[in-house]
XYZ file of C-alpha atoms in Angstrom:
771
model
C -121.407 26.399 -7.481
C -123.614 27.887 -4.671
C -122.230 27.610 -1.097
C -124.192 29.360 1.615
C -122.704 31.395 4.260
C -124.102 28.991 6.919
C -122.260 26.018 5.271
C -118.991 28.013 4.999
C -119.267 29.106 8.757
C -119.749 25.532 9.849
C -116.760 24.465 7.768
C -114.703 27.265 9.461
C -115.690 26.060 12.905
C -114.667 22.478 12.040
C -111.216 23.650 10.654
C -110.737 25.751 13.714
C -111.282 22.834 16.172
C -109.127 20.610 13.813
C -106.301 23.123 14.069
C -106.563 23.274 17.883
C -106.446 19.431 18.113
C -103.651 19.066 15.683
C -101.407 21.799 17.177
C -102.350 20.650 20.721
C -101.058 17.187 19.840
C -97.931 18.815 18.407
C -97.344 20.592 21.733
C -97.641 17.369 23.622
C -95.075 15.696 21.403
C -92.864 18.720 21.442
C -92.472 18.218 25.194
C -92.109 14.500 24.762
C -89.648 14.268 21.896
C -87.478 17.432 22.033
C -83.873 16.897 23.140
C -83.770 16.901 26.913
C -80.802 18.373 28.686
C -78.568 15.632 30.204
C -77.547 15.970 33.796
C -73.869 15.867 32.891
C -71.399 15.755 30.109
C -68.193 14.129 31.427
C -64.848 13.587 29.928
C -63.189 10.251 29.339
C -61.598 10.345 32.847
C -64.996 11.027 34.453
C -64.351 14.814 34.893
C -67.505 16.973 34.671
C -67.329 19.059 31.448
C -70.824 20.427 31.226
C -74.008 20.271 33.356
C -77.777 20.814 32.805
C -77.517 23.763 35.204
C -74.780 25.436 33.129
C -76.839 24.856 29.855
C -79.881 26.368 31.539
C -77.887 29.361 32.860
C -76.395 29.769 29.373
C -79.891 30.068 27.845
C -80.516 32.765 30.444
C -77.386 34.713 29.404
C -78.517 34.195 25.752
C -81.886 35.813 26.343
C -80.745 38.464 28.984
C -78.138 39.880 26.543
C -80.487 39.781 23.514
C -78.155 37.537 21.602
C -81.016 36.406 19.407
C -81.053 39.960 18.005
C -77.369 39.863 17.161
C -77.054 36.409 15.708
C -79.225 33.285 15.493
C -79.739 30.109 17.314
C -80.791 27.019 15.272
C -81.103 29.416 12.391
C -83.659 31.853 14.082
C -82.889 35.337 15.088
C -80.893 38.247 13.532
C -78.477 37.755 10.711
C -75.789 40.282 11.661
C -73.820 37.913 13.780
C -73.080 34.254 13.486
C -75.458 31.367 13.919
C -74.372 30.232 17.327
C -75.307 26.567 16.559
C -73.354 26.482 13.333
C -70.509 28.487 14.808
C -70.084 26.196 17.885
C -70.361 23.127 15.558
C -67.729 24.400 13.136
C -65.442 25.270 16.108
C -65.869 21.876 17.731
C -65.141 20.110 14.434
C -62.085 22.180 13.795
C -60.645 21.786 17.378
C -61.416 18.095 17.306
C -59.403 17.776 14.083
C -56.538 19.653 15.753
C -56.628 17.304 18.760
C -56.972 14.055 16.845
C -54.253 15.041 14.369
C -51.821 15.934 17.191
C -52.670 12.695 19.107
C -52.561 10.332 16.139
C -49.851 11.861 13.909
C -47.999 14.257 16.213
C -48.530 17.077 13.715
C -50.999 19.842 12.973
C -54.051 19.058 10.952
C -53.143 21.399 8.065
C -49.735 19.775 7.712
C -51.201 16.365 7.055
C -51.394 14.820 3.678
C -54.871 14.160 2.082
C -55.164 10.444 3.236
C -54.286 11.332 6.859
C -56.648 14.258 6.866
C -59.380 11.962 5.485
C -58.729 9.604 8.362
C -59.007 12.275 10.982
C -62.152 13.632 9.350
C -63.739 10.181 9.580
C -62.856 9.904 13.227
C -64.369 13.270 14.016
C -67.589 12.570 12.189
C -67.937 9.328 13.809
C -67.514 10.722 17.290
C -69.856 13.653 16.693
C -72.732 11.460 15.314
C -72.434 8.436 17.496
C -72.545 9.980 20.989
C -74.643 8.066 23.484
C -77.754 9.767 24.795
C -78.912 9.814 28.382
C -78.644 11.552 31.759
C -74.845 11.202 31.716
C -73.122 11.601 28.344
C -69.423 10.621 28.018
C -67.384 12.887 25.785
C -64.319 11.729 23.916
C -61.021 13.383 24.710
C -61.168 15.295 21.527
C -64.646 16.527 22.176
C -63.767 17.571 25.759
C -60.787 19.524 24.407
C -62.991 21.208 21.712
C -65.593 22.214 24.194
C -62.955 24.109 26.377
C -61.595 25.834 23.344
C -65.026 27.038 22.237
C -65.628 28.513 25.720
C -62.473 30.555 25.590
C -63.153 31.748 22.060
C -66.607 32.970 23.270
C -65.029 34.936 26.079
C -62.740 36.638 23.545
C -65.432 37.632 21.234
C -68.535 38.317 23.540
C -66.819 39.556 26.639
C -63.762 41.278 25.340
C -65.622 42.406 22.305
C -64.822 42.470 18.542
C -65.339 45.732 16.604
C -65.077 43.784 13.310
C -67.959 41.625 14.279
C -69.974 44.511 15.735
C -69.695 43.220 19.275
C -69.008 45.850 21.887
C -66.756 45.094 24.862
C -68.529 43.512 27.762
C -71.514 42.720 25.420
C -71.749 39.799 27.953
C -71.093 41.127 31.326
C -68.489 38.644 32.582
C -66.151 35.968 31.307
C -68.043 33.238 33.236
C -71.287 34.338 31.682
C -69.677 34.184 28.235
C -68.581 30.539 29.028
C -72.084 29.722 30.162
C -73.437 31.142 26.863
C -70.903 28.992 24.990
C -72.153 25.964 26.879
C -75.672 26.716 25.650
C -74.388 27.018 22.159
C -72.394 23.855 22.404
C -75.560 21.978 23.636
C -77.447 22.983 20.500
C -74.405 22.053 18.315
C -74.250 18.680 20.072
C -77.835 17.717 19.426
C -77.580 19.093 15.886
C -74.901 16.568 15.141
C -75.769 13.640 17.393
C -78.285 11.101 16.065
C -81.680 11.012 17.666
C -82.312 7.682 19.563
C -83.482 4.935 17.326
C -82.961 7.166 14.162
C -80.395 7.732 11.477
C -80.620 11.549 11.610
C -79.849 14.152 14.248
C -82.430 15.995 16.380
C -82.252 18.884 13.873
C -82.635 16.645 10.786
C -78.936 17.053 10.115
C -79.101 20.866 10.107
C -76.901 23.087 9.877
C -75.129 21.936 6.689
C -71.579 20.800 7.687
C -70.303 17.704 5.862
C -67.158 17.621 8.031
C -69.357 17.196 11.121
C -71.577 14.634 9.418
C -74.391 16.881 8.697
C -75.871 16.707 5.086
C -79.454 17.119 3.887
C -81.716 14.341 4.923
C -83.580 12.362 2.182
C -86.942 13.683 3.508
C -85.980 17.242 2.444
C -85.694 16.196 -1.184
C -88.738 13.930 -1.072
C -91.075 16.626 0.341
C -89.762 19.334 -1.727
C -90.870 17.356 -4.779
C -94.232 16.682 -3.196
C -94.497 20.431 -2.236
C -94.040 21.476 -5.938
C -96.676 18.993 -7.027
C -99.065 20.366 -4.466
C -98.192 23.995 -5.641
C -99.314 23.240 -9.116
C -102.443 21.509 -7.869
C -103.177 24.021 -5.214
C -102.726 26.881 -7.678
C -105.276 25.214 -9.949
C -107.678 24.492 -7.192
C -107.503 28.001 -5.914
C -108.409 29.391 -9.331
C -111.127 26.866 -9.758
C -112.678 27.680 -6.426
C -112.434 31.394 -7.056
C -114.279 31.125 -10.324
C -116.792 28.551 -9.234
C -118.148 29.706 -5.927
C -119.567 32.935 -7.425
C -118.060 35.500 -5.130
C -119.279 39.000 -6.157
C -116.875 41.512 -7.440
C -116.720 45.052 -6.004
C -118.111 47.526 -8.512
C -118.037 51.398 -8.352
C -119.411 52.187 -11.811
C -122.941 53.301 -11.442
C -123.049 52.642 -7.680
C -123.942 55.502 -5.310
C -120.802 55.780 -3.085
C -121.421 58.023 0.030
C -119.184 61.024 0.050
C -117.078 61.330 3.250
C -118.503 64.860 3.958
C -121.963 63.620 3.849
C -121.346 61.203 6.688
C -121.568 62.449 10.381
C -118.780 61.345 12.645
C -118.987 60.540 16.441
C -116.590 61.718 19.278
C -115.166 58.231 19.646
C -114.229 58.184 16.046
C -111.982 61.197 16.439
C -110.504 59.572 19.529
C -109.828 56.482 17.337
C -108.241 58.804 14.737
C -105.605 59.872 17.190
C -104.065 56.405 16.783
C -102.993 57.473 13.218
C -100.434 60.151 14.206
C -99.123 57.917 17.016
C -98.618 55.093 14.530
C -97.022 57.522 11.943
C -94.489 58.662 14.450
C -93.564 55.043 15.451
C -93.328 54.257 11.660
C -90.734 56.946 11.135
C -88.587 55.843 14.011
C -88.917 52.219 12.880
C -87.682 52.953 9.306
C -84.846 55.123 10.596
C -83.722 52.191 12.722
C -83.993 49.994 9.670
C -81.530 52.270 7.766
C -79.187 52.257 10.720
C -79.347 48.422 10.755
C -78.701 48.208 7.065
C -75.668 50.303 7.388
C -74.293 48.368 10.315
C -73.601 45.570 7.785
C -71.195 47.978 6.007
C -69.739 49.868 8.993
C -70.107 47.710 12.021
C -68.933 50.116 14.544
C -70.650 53.334 13.498
C -72.762 55.279 11.139
C -70.995 57.014 8.123
C -68.202 57.847 10.589
C -70.460 60.256 12.497
C -70.323 58.341 15.707
C -66.457 58.352 15.696
C -66.266 62.063 14.732
C -68.620 62.953 17.629
C -66.653 60.785 20.128
C -69.608 58.494 20.602
C -69.152 54.806 21.008
C -72.016 53.684 18.956
C -71.541 49.897 19.691
C -72.000 50.633 23.420
C -74.864 53.049 23.206
C -76.946 51.422 20.468
C -75.592 47.886 19.702
C -77.114 46.021 16.813
C -79.120 43.730 19.091
C -81.128 46.716 20.534
C -81.556 48.368 17.158
C -82.925 45.194 15.741
C -85.192 44.547 18.683
C -86.607 48.062 18.437
C -86.995 47.849 14.637
C -89.065 44.650 14.694
C -91.169 45.627 17.760
C -91.912 49.057 16.190
C -92.919 47.447 12.953
C -95.503 45.309 14.839
C -96.530 48.273 17.097
C -97.167 50.834 14.390
C -99.209 48.347 12.248
C -101.112 47.158 15.222
C -101.715 50.726 16.363
C -103.353 51.469 12.974
C -105.390 48.304 13.134
C -106.633 49.082 16.584
C -107.579 52.563 15.588
C -109.403 51.468 12.460
C -111.217 48.794 14.467
C -112.597 51.354 16.745
C -113.349 53.872 13.942
C -115.548 51.492 11.859
C -118.296 50.467 14.372
C -120.012 53.880 14.528
C -119.615 54.286 10.726
C -121.432 51.100 10.103
C -123.903 51.143 12.951
C -124.851 54.912 13.051
C -124.522 54.955 16.893
C -122.007 55.080 19.673
C -122.142 53.603 23.145
C -121.916 55.903 26.169
C -118.453 56.846 27.273
C -116.897 55.126 24.228
C -114.701 58.151 23.579
C -113.360 58.010 27.160
C -112.580 54.236 26.873
C -110.788 54.746 23.498
C -108.574 57.396 25.130
C -107.789 55.078 27.968
C -106.753 52.316 25.423
C -104.480 54.913 23.713
C -102.912 55.885 26.962
C -102.397 52.307 27.950
C -100.734 51.806 24.483
C -98.350 54.722 25.164
C -97.360 53.158 28.618
C -96.645 49.827 27.116
C -94.645 51.136 24.136
C -92.489 53.429 26.206
C -92.047 50.841 28.988
C -91.440 48.002 26.696
C -88.871 49.741 24.452
C -87.261 51.293 27.447
C -87.061 48.036 29.160
C -85.426 46.436 26.222
C -82.612 49.036 26.293
C -82.242 48.903 30.077
C -82.431 44.952 30.253
C -79.919 44.423 27.438
C -77.475 46.948 28.934
C -77.609 45.185 32.306
C -79.495 47.639 34.394
C -81.918 44.998 35.954
C -80.592 42.655 38.558
C -81.932 39.132 39.307
C -85.112 38.093 37.555
C -86.160 41.742 36.896
C -84.667 41.528 33.303
C -87.191 38.965 32.405
C -90.203 40.866 33.846
C -89.245 44.516 33.103
C -86.491 44.340 30.613
C -86.159 42.060 27.447
C -87.160 38.435 27.106
C -84.520 38.288 24.339
C -86.503 36.356 21.862
C -86.990 37.691 18.323
C -90.387 39.434 17.927
C -91.218 38.772 21.619
C -88.507 40.897 23.138
C -90.498 43.004 25.672
C -90.475 41.834 29.233
C -93.282 39.749 30.705
C -94.940 42.684 32.470
C -95.196 44.550 29.146
C -96.452 41.416 27.386
C -99.298 41.155 29.959
C -100.067 44.729 29.276
C -100.345 44.013 25.558
C -102.626 41.122 26.220
C -104.840 43.238 28.492
C -104.790 45.932 25.675
C -106.034 43.306 23.089
C -108.793 42.240 25.458
C -109.888 45.779 26.167
C -109.828 46.550 22.384
C -111.990 43.542 21.586
C -114.468 44.541 24.214
C -114.674 48.125 22.864
C -115.139 46.922 19.288
C -117.887 44.605 20.661
C -119.536 47.552 22.375
C -119.438 49.530 19.226
C -120.735 46.694 17.012
C -123.495 45.657 19.329
C -126.310 46.786 17.047
C -124.931 44.682 14.282
C -124.063 41.754 16.614
C -127.669 41.755 17.791
C -129.173 41.727 14.293
C -126.787 39.463 12.368
C -125.906 35.775 12.342
C -122.725 34.569 14.271
C -120.989 34.531 11.034
C -121.740 38.187 10.239
C -119.195 40.875 9.388
C -119.148 42.333 12.896
C -118.700 38.962 14.488
C -115.896 38.128 12.043
C -113.966 41.310 12.889
C -114.230 40.502 16.605
C -113.214 36.780 15.958
C -110.124 38.092 13.991
C -109.133 40.588 16.607
C -109.748 38.249 19.470
C -107.712 35.544 17.879
C -104.778 37.825 17.877
C -105.041 38.169 21.639
C -105.798 34.466 22.042
C -102.576 33.422 20.167
C -100.508 35.912 22.083
C -101.201 33.921 25.230
C -98.723 31.229 23.871
C -95.930 33.749 24.664
C -96.770 32.919 28.365
C -96.041 29.298 28.145
C -92.307 29.263 28.518
C -89.591 30.667 30.826
C -85.861 31.174 30.563
C -85.504 27.604 31.935
C -87.566 26.001 29.247
C -85.567 24.088 26.690
C -84.895 25.833 23.504
C -86.842 23.575 21.159
C -90.007 23.935 23.273
C -89.373 27.671 23.605
C -89.211 27.890 19.792
C -92.458 25.819 19.427
C -94.355 28.356 21.515
C -92.613 31.404 20.086
C -93.637 30.387 16.472
C -97.187 29.826 17.664
C -97.340 33.549 18.320
C -95.212 34.896 15.464
C -96.320 32.666 12.530
C -99.930 32.209 13.592
C -100.331 35.949 13.866
C -98.915 36.369 10.397
C -100.352 33.442 8.539
C -103.522 33.076 10.652
C -104.893 35.975 12.637
C -103.409 38.728 10.601
C -104.622 37.343 7.231
C -108.092 36.654 8.820
C -108.096 40.357 10.138
C -107.030 41.580 6.617
C -110.006 39.926 4.838
C -112.405 40.980 7.524
C -111.295 44.694 7.471
C -111.246 44.798 3.655
C -114.747 43.328 3.688
C -116.075 45.935 6.130
C -114.415 48.660 4.053
C -115.819 47.602 0.802
C -119.295 47.496 2.530
C -118.789 51.016 4.019
C -117.906 52.348 0.493
C -121.162 50.686 -0.645
C -119.288 48.724 -3.282
C -120.245 45.336 -1.904
C -123.405 44.161 0.001
C -123.109 43.049 3.530
C -124.102 39.385 2.804
C -121.734 39.189 -0.222
C -118.837 40.476 1.811
C -119.626 38.003 4.596
C -119.438 35.129 2.181
C -116.076 36.305 0.696
C -114.624 36.856 4.286
C -115.740 33.446 5.661
C -114.482 31.660 2.518
C -111.066 33.371 2.622
C -110.831 32.865 6.378
C -111.552 29.269 5.864
C -108.689 28.807 3.537
C -106.370 30.847 5.628
C -107.167 28.870 8.747
C -107.136 25.517 6.872
C -103.560 26.089 5.756
C -101.745 28.805 7.621
C -102.175 27.483 11.266
C -100.682 24.083 10.812
C -98.409 25.679 8.208
C -96.400 27.080 11.270
C -94.703 23.626 11.364
C -92.278 24.667 8.586
C -90.494 26.523 11.418
C -89.999 23.221 13.344
C -87.858 21.261 10.809
C -84.359 22.240 12.212
C -84.948 23.289 15.916
C -84.873 19.893 17.533
C -88.557 18.933 17.204
C -89.777 15.596 15.809
C -89.057 14.905 12.163
C -92.684 14.351 11.233
C -93.051 18.105 10.965
C -91.119 17.936 7.805
C -93.955 16.267 5.728
C -96.580 18.232 7.676
C -94.920 21.576 7.269
C -94.192 20.898 3.578
C -97.841 20.154 2.735
C -99.578 22.835 4.723
C -97.033 25.569 3.865
C -97.660 24.887 0.266
C -101.363 25.004 0.731
C -100.983 28.538 2.091
C -100.634 29.387 -1.602
C -104.338 28.857 -2.178
C -105.796 31.644 -0.037
C -103.079 33.948 -1.459
C -104.431 33.247 -5.014
C -107.858 34.367 -3.596
C -106.347 37.516 -2.078
C -104.570 38.296 -5.375
C -107.716 37.900 -7.370
C -109.476 40.110 -4.914
C -106.796 42.766 -5.431
C -107.224 42.595 -9.146
C -110.926 42.912 -8.895
C -110.595 45.838 -6.516
C -108.242 47.395 -9.030
C -111.008 46.922 -11.735
C -113.483 48.679 -9.434
C -111.042 51.476 -8.796
C -110.221 51.805 -12.573
C -113.921 51.950 -13.460
C -114.626 54.644 -10.941
C -115.241 58.158 -12.015
C -112.959 61.134 -11.033
C -115.247 61.803 -8.025
C -114.627 58.445 -6.421
C -113.633 59.587 -2.938
C -111.818 56.455 -1.716
C -109.422 55.942 -4.646
C -106.382 56.445 -2.448
C -107.284 53.934 0.251
C -108.178 51.582 -2.566
C -104.682 51.868 -3.947
C -103.196 50.888 -0.737
C -105.536 47.817 -0.347
C -104.716 46.721 -3.909
C -100.913 47.077 -3.193
C -101.363 45.046 0.012
C -102.857 42.134 -1.976
C -100.223 42.250 -4.656
C -97.270 42.413 -2.177
C -98.867 39.628 -0.021
C -98.881 37.447 -3.064
C -95.223 38.354 -3.905
C -93.877 38.252 -0.355
C -95.780 35.515 1.283
C -96.657 33.535 -1.809
C -93.895 33.615 -4.291
C -90.961 34.277 -1.908
C -92.575 32.335 0.890
C -93.186 29.201 -1.184
C -89.643 29.288 -2.563
C -87.842 29.513 0.875
C -90.204 27.034 2.493
C -89.286 24.186 0.172
C -87.506 21.865 2.624
C -84.393 21.316 0.457
C -84.020 25.107 -0.166
C -84.820 25.998 3.288
C -82.105 23.544 4.593
C -79.462 25.735 3.015
C -81.319 29.015 3.051
C -82.614 29.043 6.623
C -81.452 32.376 8.239
C -80.220 34.189 5.151
C -81.173 37.331 3.352
C -83.684 35.443 1.265
C -85.670 35.215 4.516
C -85.163 39.024 4.915
C -86.620 39.604 1.444
C -89.615 37.442 2.244
C -90.122 39.103 5.687
C -90.058 42.683 4.200
C -92.229 41.982 1.323
C -94.780 40.050 3.381
C -94.860 42.092 6.478
C -94.594 45.644 5.130
C -96.034 44.823 1.775
C -99.119 42.950 3.019
C -99.834 44.214 6.485
C -98.055 47.567 6.436
C -99.818 48.731 3.138
C -103.268 47.550 4.527
C -102.636 49.449 7.725
C -101.552 52.582 5.823
C -104.516 52.280 3.494
C -106.896 52.083 6.434
C -105.179 55.138 8.013
C -105.819 57.098 4.789
C -109.456 55.904 4.869
C -109.808 57.324 8.326
C -108.061 60.639 7.321
C -110.498 60.941 4.350
C -113.372 61.106 6.839
C -111.820 63.271 9.428
C -110.543 66.003 7.183
C -112.744 69.047 6.551
C -114.808 69.106 3.365
C -112.821 71.054 0.677
C -109.535 70.638 2.577
C -108.626 67.181 1.390
C -105.377 67.097 -0.542
C -104.081 63.714 -1.426
C -100.951 64.902 -3.061
C -98.427 63.922 -0.226
C -100.093 60.637 0.468
C -99.819 59.662 -3.164
C -96.177 60.579 -3.098
C -95.794 58.394 0.025
C -97.518 55.569 -1.663
C -95.116 55.488 -4.760
C -92.190 56.096 -2.365
C -93.181 53.086 -0.422
C -93.783 50.822 -3.430
C -90.577 51.803 -5.298
C -88.546 51.729 -2.127
C -89.671 48.362 -1.085
C -89.256 46.851 -4.612
C -85.711 48.293 -4.800
C -84.773 47.139 -1.197
C -86.048 43.579 -1.921
C -84.968 43.073 -5.589
C -81.741 44.929 -5.691
C -80.487 44.388 -2.141
C -81.945 41.416 -0.169
C -82.578 38.871 -2.878
C -79.106 39.124 -4.522
C -77.382 38.819 -1.265
C -79.687 35.891 -0.202
C -78.822 34.015 -3.492
C -75.141 34.594 -2.781
C -75.581 33.220 0.725
C -77.422 30.192 -0.678
C -74.533 29.449 -2.923
C -71.995 30.014 -0.204
C -73.873 27.699 2.214
C -74.028 24.938 -0.541
C -70.441 25.167 -1.559
C -68.620 26.226 1.691
C -71.074 25.154 4.507
C -73.647 27.128 6.407
C -71.333 28.567 8.991
C -69.318 30.351 6.136
C -72.545 31.724 4.749
C -73.334 33.521 8.040
C -69.818 34.579 8.769
C -67.997 37.920 8.670
C -65.854 36.496 5.866
C -68.995 36.212 3.621
C -70.306 39.676 4.494
C -66.897 41.303 3.911
C -66.691 40.105 0.319
C -66.554 43.048 -2.069
C -69.525 42.070 -4.168
C -71.701 41.612 -0.979
C -70.594 44.934 0.378
C -71.421 46.560 -3.111
C -74.922 44.987 -2.952
C -75.398 46.443 0.648
C -74.515 49.910 -0.783
C -76.775 49.280 -3.830
C -79.770 48.749 -1.437
C -79.332 52.231 -0.003
C -81.678 54.019 -2.505
C -84.439 51.602 -1.478
C -83.911 52.429 2.179
C -83.864 56.197 1.436
C -87.031 56.010 -0.520
C -88.895 54.159 2.176
C -87.600 56.622 4.910
C -88.712 59.529 2.774
C -92.139 57.939 2.359
C -92.562 57.491 6.044
C -91.502 61.024 6.685
C -93.819 62.457 4.059
C -96.663 60.286 5.317
C -96.064 61.445 8.897
C -95.933 65.089 7.765
C -99.163 64.833 6.012
C -100.903 63.027 8.912
C -99.828 65.866 11.261
C -100.821 68.525 8.658
C -104.302 67.062 8.415
C -104.838 67.307 12.126
C -105.057 71.116 11.649
C -107.909 70.785 9.092
C -109.952 68.186 11.069
C -113.663 68.100 11.087
C -115.836 68.569 14.102
C -117.837 65.599 15.730
C -121.602 65.498 15.057
C -123.693 66.548 18.133
C -126.777 64.585 17.145
C -127.155 61.712 14.739
C -130.597 60.594 15.469
C -131.238 58.180 12.609
C -127.725 56.858 11.929
C -125.261 57.460 9.211
C -125.994 56.986 5.433
C -123.898 53.825 5.558
C -125.609 52.330 8.625
C -129.091 52.988 7.026
C -127.972 51.083 4.029
C -126.556 48.208 6.000
C -129.697 47.801 8.065
C -131.945 48.604 5.265
C -132.931 46.319 2.219
C -130.019 44.498 0.736
C -130.938 45.519 -2.716
C -130.062 49.143 -1.677
C -126.531 48.065 -0.809
C -125.039 46.690 -3.933
C -125.210 43.401 -5.678
C -126.243 40.376 -3.763
C -126.456 36.608 -4.639
C -129.171 35.464 -2.374
C -127.336 32.640 -0.836
C -129.474 32.084 2.371
């Protein structure tokens, strides 16, 4: 089947507009149908128990103290602490049982016989699920009593501290702030159990699982899980059929004249862009070290192998888990983004054979701006979480306190400006290609992909601490998920296409067709697929069928990417010993395989609604995140870094030994960490949630079990291998800075690659003549 690039480009434009319309409508309904905070909760005697203002202040406390990087709210956040929604709901249920048992039978709940306990349970379930909804909500006496008990328990844990739970003293600055935080958690627990108006399920579709509070899986979770499995089978078949029928060319190195790196002249801006590599390598090392510290915190919640205690350092105070987690996630995004920024600036002169005036200066300015944002953002997270910013400064200069979007608003604006500047610099560099190719050409596609990262990041500007949590989560996932499933995947296929062209393994027109097709499939499924994050956070229940269908359809582009990785492996395997780009090729291949495993296999499994209902916020999500984030995006970034190093190293000085060692340390370490550590713990949590309730699966009681602790220790070799890989990689990057080539002083007629790109297509590999 022959499909032209023009046709695919038009289809991509249509899908893009459809996505904007669909998600724009979703935003409108998110505001209209999310649970609004009532003006007051009052007790049976009319006494005010809780107000809208206190709930709002509680959300501020939640974000200001980075509570989302210690535990989760509505299942989203860090898995070290409790899920505050499930924890508050369980505490409310337990305290209500205590109150009802005492009022009805004059005895403790535990002392009642089975029929009496059943009667108490029935009363509690009814009171929790049948609350009226409006501006003024009247609580039962049991509910009012339970609310007050939860407040005091939160003062005890989050103000006074709990070393067993990894909570330092004065984690929340004052008892009153701890009570406000409890009020916010109680609000989320209330709408998770209370039926939505004119519906037979709660605002969160009966999540979290707590039968005693009336929360059990909705019928829709089972129905759409079955539909998703049918779509998986059909989607996999369609993906394979499309791949085989659309006649995409395969990269081929045998018999192809691949330009050697030493034969290609480099420009000053390319060496400036290469400086992004050692910066990213340093960030990478710090990130994995923090990951090792986080992993050990699950075993020793107050220190690190006893060292902190031996040195007289209060680890919980100096480096609590919340800050460690925030830095670990942000550094992961930053080092990957840093490498992508550098590669995006390195490629234009390679492909065009020219360089705009002052490009080197502007690249250095961007690197300096990146340094300021990284230091300011990470420093702000520590200072903000530790309470050094008064008033609203915590929000602007400190930490916004939302997972993946921790850095303060000032630093977020700085990142957005950086994305815009980078896009402008890449456009400057690609101008010769932009002027000569169609709007769907490779240079255009890389700018679209990079620009979309910045465009989606603007969603992080659409909420404040006063925005209700359901709407906040709507916009937060716009950034996080649409980056991962939309813009990042788009960027991957665009960069790989450019790289294969620069290696002379694929013609420009053939690469354009492959990139447009894969981008079409990614955008057609991944953007609306963000909705699987909306099932349990208080947004309308129609997201369940939408999220189920589109999340499953995400499997199709992953089939394409896997096939591409297989074909790239064939090209690499058929290359002779002189093939100069074998090592970057290995990283690209690993990226495709891990993307399929992490985003495809694990992603599909945990996104089945019925599985996700119990699994949401467990170590199965951790396994998915590590395999998809580091496996797909990290390996691609590292491969592109190796590609840059291959060009910038002096002829005759290239030694791939350490980089190969790092490659295998990464692969073995990641496989060990995911398969030996994260997945087994995740399945134990899944079983615990199913048999003992979600709150227990996220509790200290679960994590303290001997088998779970053994699995945490068993993960250690994987963590060590990843850390060693990062150190070896960083060492080799620094080492290669001392054997760096010099920039060309005059490249009058362009590079070998640029002459091939702008010359006859038949000189640039196999083409299919689809115009």
